[in-house]
Amino acid sequence: QVQLVESGGGLVQPGGSLRLSCAASGSIFSGYAMAWYRQAPGKQRELVAHITSGGSTNYADSVKGRFTISRGNAKNTVSLEMNSLKPEDTAVYYCAADGDVVRTATRPRYWGQGTQVTVSS
C-alpha cells in the first residue's frame, strides 16, 4: 500500500505562483510514475502532468509552459511548480502514483487527499 500526502495549496492572485508537493510512503517502488490531477467545480477530473521514473514528463496543453513537474532524489516525492496562474486553474489538485506509466495517466492506483488551489483577485 502506498500513501500520498499533498501540501502547498492555497489562495493566490492571477499571475502568481504556487508550489505543490507530494510525499509518498509505504510500499513504494522506485519505478513508479507519479502525476498531478485536478478537478474544478462541475468538471471532470483531468490529468495535469505526469512524470516517469526516468524523469520524462508530459503536460496538459492548458498548463504547458506554466507548470513544471519534478521528482525528488528518492523518486518518491513529486512537486508541481505552478506559475502565471489563471482563475481557470482553480481546482482541487491530487497527487497520484502507479507502477504502470500508462495507468498513471488514466486510472492510477494510489491517490492523495487533494489540496485546494484557488486563483482569484
mmCIF file of C-alpha atoms in Angstrom:
data_model
loop_
_atom_site.group_PDB
_atom_site.id
_atom_site.type_symbol
_atom_site.label_atom_id
_atom_site.label_comp_id
_atom_site.label_asym_id
_atom_site.label_seq_id
_atom_site.Cartn_x
_atom_site.Cartn_y
_atom_site.Cartn_z
ATOM 1 C CA GLN A 1 0.000 0.000 0.000
ATOM 2 C CA VAL A 2 1.170 3.495 -0.887
ATOM 3 C CA GLN A 3 0.220 6.654 0.928
ATOM 4 C CA LEU A 4 0.412 10.060 -0.736
ATOM 5 C CA VAL A 5 0.187 13.387 1.055
ATOM 6 C CA GLU A 6 -0.092 16.709 -0.778
ATOM 7 C CA SER A 7 0.723 20.142 0.549
ATOM 8 C CA GLY A 8 1.191 23.669 -0.702
ATOM 9 C CA GLY A 9 -2.259 24.663 -1.871
ATOM 10 C CA GLY A 10 -3.817 27.990 -1.080
ATOM 11 C CA LEU A 11 -5.180 31.251 -2.410
ATOM 12 C CA VAL A 12 -3.163 33.175 -4.956
ATOM 13 C CA GLN A 13 -3.826 36.118 -7.256
ATOM 14 C CA PRO A 14 -3.892 35.698 -11.031
ATOM 15 C CA GLY A 15 -0.352 35.736 -12.351
ATOM 16 C CA GLY A 16 1.015 34.397 -9.106
ATOM 17 C CA SER A 17 2.797 31.161 -8.304
ATOM 18 C CA LEU A 18 2.407 28.169 -6.038
ATOM 19 C CA ARG A 19 4.440 25.058 -5.467
ATOM 20 C CA LEU A 20 2.613 21.851 -4.615
ATOM 21 C CA SER A 21 4.454 18.968 -3.010
ATOM 22 C CA CYS A 22 3.590 15.308 -2.614
ATOM 23 C CA ALA A 23 5.343 12.792 -0.400
ATOM 24 C CA ALA A 24 4.856 9.068 -0.912
ATOM 25 C CA SER A 25 5.346 6.382 1.696
ATOM 26 C CA GLY A 26 4.584 2.710 2.204
ATOM 27 C CA SER A 27 5.173 0.038 -0.411
ATOM 28 C CA ILE A 28 6.512 2.455 -2.964
ATOM 29 C CA PHE A 29 8.503 1.192 -5.908
ATOM 30 C CA SER A 30 11.310 3.314 -7.280
ATOM 31 C CA GLY A 31 9.987 2.747 -10.778
ATOM 32 C CA TYR A 32 6.587 4.258 -10.044
ATOM 33 C CA ALA A 33 5.323 7.018 -12.240
ATOM 34 C CA MET A 34 3.725 9.956 -10.488
ATOM 35 C CA ALA A 35 1.202 12.514 -11.588
ATOM 36 C CA TRP A 36 -0.841 15.535 -10.680
ATOM 37 C CA TYR A 37 -4.540 15.650 -11.425
ATOM 38 C CA ARG A 38 -7.050 18.369 -10.747
ATOM 39 C CA GLN A 39 -10.791 18.689 -10.520
ATOM 40 C CA ALA A 40 -12.574 22.002 -10.815
ATOM 41 C CA PRO A 41 -16.173 22.518 -9.669
ATOM 42 C CA GLY A 42 -18.584 20.966 -12.136
ATOM 43 C CA LYS A 43 -15.821 19.457 -14.228
ATOM 44 C CA GLN A 44 -14.310 16.030 -14.684
ATOM 45 C CA ARG A 45 -11.012 15.227 -13.052
ATOM 46 C CA GLU A 46 -8.207 15.821 -15.515
ATOM 47 C CA LEU A 47 -4.571 14.927 -15.776
ATOM 48 C CA VAL A 48 -2.365 17.984 -15.328
ATOM 49 C CA ALA A 49 1.097 16.463 -15.593
ATOM 50 C CA HIS A 50 2.908 13.213 -15.037
ATOM 51 C CA ILE A 51 6.481 12.091 -14.731
ATOM 52 C CA THR A 52 8.074 8.682 -15.225
ATOM 53 C CA SER A 53 10.695 7.037 -13.054
ATOM 54 C CA GLY A 54 13.232 8.127 -15.648
ATOM 55 C CA GLY A 55 12.180 11.756 -15.481
ATOM 56 C CA SER A 56 10.206 12.013 -18.689
ATOM 57 C CA THR A 57 7.357 14.495 -18.341
ATOM 58 C CA ASN A 58 4.087 15.291 -20.019
ATOM 59 C CA TYR A 59 1.673 18.175 -19.541
ATOM 60 C CA ALA A 60 -1.856 19.090 -20.368
ATOM 61 C CA ASP A 61 -1.983 21.703 -23.108
ATOM 62 C CA SER A 62 -3.680 24.126 -20.745
ATOM 63 C CA VAL A 63 -0.693 24.232 -18.390
ATOM 64 C CA LYS A 64 2.241 23.587 -20.693
ATOM 65 C CA GLY A 65 4.853 26.286 -20.341
ATOM 66 C CA ARG A 66 3.452 27.425 -16.998
ATOM 67 C CA PHE A 67 3.672 24.328 -14.787
ATOM 68 C CA THR A 68 6.665 22.123 -14.086
ATOM 69 C CA ILE A 69 6.543 18.668 -12.537
ATOM 70 C CA SER A 70 9.661 17.278 -10.890
ATOM 71 C CA ARG A 71 10.767 14.429 -8.649
ATOM 72 C CA GLY A 72 12.891 14.322 -5.547
ATOM 73 C CA ASN A 73 16.156 12.430 -5.259
ATOM 74 C CA ALA A 74 14.493 9.269 -3.968
ATOM 75 C CA LYS A 75 11.817 9.439 -6.681
ATOM 76 C CA ASN A 76 9.116 9.001 -4.068
ATOM 77 C CA THR A 77 8.317 12.689 -3.966
ATOM 78 C CA VAL A 78 6.900 14.919 -6.639
ATOM 79 C CA SER A 79 6.341 18.642 -6.922
ATOM 80 C CA LEU A 80 4.305 20.842 -9.192
ATOM 81 C CA GLU A 81 5.607 24.347 -9.702
ATOM 82 C CA MET A 82 2.749 26.493 -10.958
ATOM 83 C CA ASN A 83 3.490 29.877 -12.482
ATOM 84 C CA SER A 84 1.383 32.502 -14.230
ATOM 85 C CA LEU A 85 -1.685 31.115 -12.545
ATOM 86 C CA LYS A 86 -5.094 31.809 -14.011
ATOM 87 C CA PRO A 87 -8.563 31.662 -12.460
ATOM 88 C CA GLU A 88 -9.197 28.629 -14.668
ATOM 89 C CA ASP A 89 -6.531 26.788 -12.683
ATOM 90 C CA THR A 90 -8.738 26.842 -9.603
ATOM 91 C CA ALA A 91 -9.329 23.248 -8.557
ATOM 92 C CA VAL A 92 -8.542 20.566 -6.052
ATOM 93 C CA TYR A 93 -5.184 19.141 -7.024
ATOM 94 C CA TYR A 94 -4.429 15.470 -6.411
ATOM 95 C CA CYS A 95 -1.170 13.605 -6.362
ATOM 96 C CA ALA A 96 -1.275 10.116 -7.859
ATOM 97 C CA ALA A 97 1.107 7.225 -8.405
ATOM 98 C CA ASP A 98 1.260 3.849 -10.096
ATOM 99 C CA GLY A 99 3.818 1.298 -11.165
ATOM 100 C CA ASP A 100 2.454 1.413 -14.694
ATOM 101 C CA VAL A 101 3.188 4.641 -16.505
ATOM 102 C CA VAL A 102 0.154 4.365 -18.766
ATOM 103 C CA ARG A 103 -2.196 3.619 -15.895
ATOM 104 C CA THR A 104 -0.766 6.609 -14.018
ATOM 105 C CA ALA A 105 -2.106 8.815 -16.797
ATOM 106 C CA THR A 106 -5.542 7.159 -16.816
ATOM 107 C CA ARG A 107 -6.552 5.286 -13.654
ATOM 108 C CA PRO A 108 -3.727 5.395 -11.122
ATOM 109 C CA ARG A 109 -3.914 3.040 -8.156
ATOM 110 C CA TYR A 110 -2.871 5.477 -5.465
ATOM 111 C CA TRP A 111 -4.198 8.926 -4.684
ATOM 112 C CA GLY A 112 -3.577 11.651 -2.204
ATOM 113 C CA GLN A 113 -6.302 13.500 -0.353
ATOM 114 C CA GLY A 114 -6.103 16.587 -2.535
ATOM 115 C CA THR A 115 -5.167 20.188 -1.862
ATOM 116 C CA GLN A 116 -7.209 23.228 -2.834
ATOM 117 C CA VAL A 117 -5.761 25.809 -5.193
ATOM 118 C CA THR A 118 -7.778 28.973 -5.653
ATOM 119 C CA VAL A 119 -6.732 31.659 -8.125
ATOM 120 C CA SER A 120 -8.699 34.841 -7.574
ATOM 121 C CA SER A 121 -8.233 38.582 -7.287
#
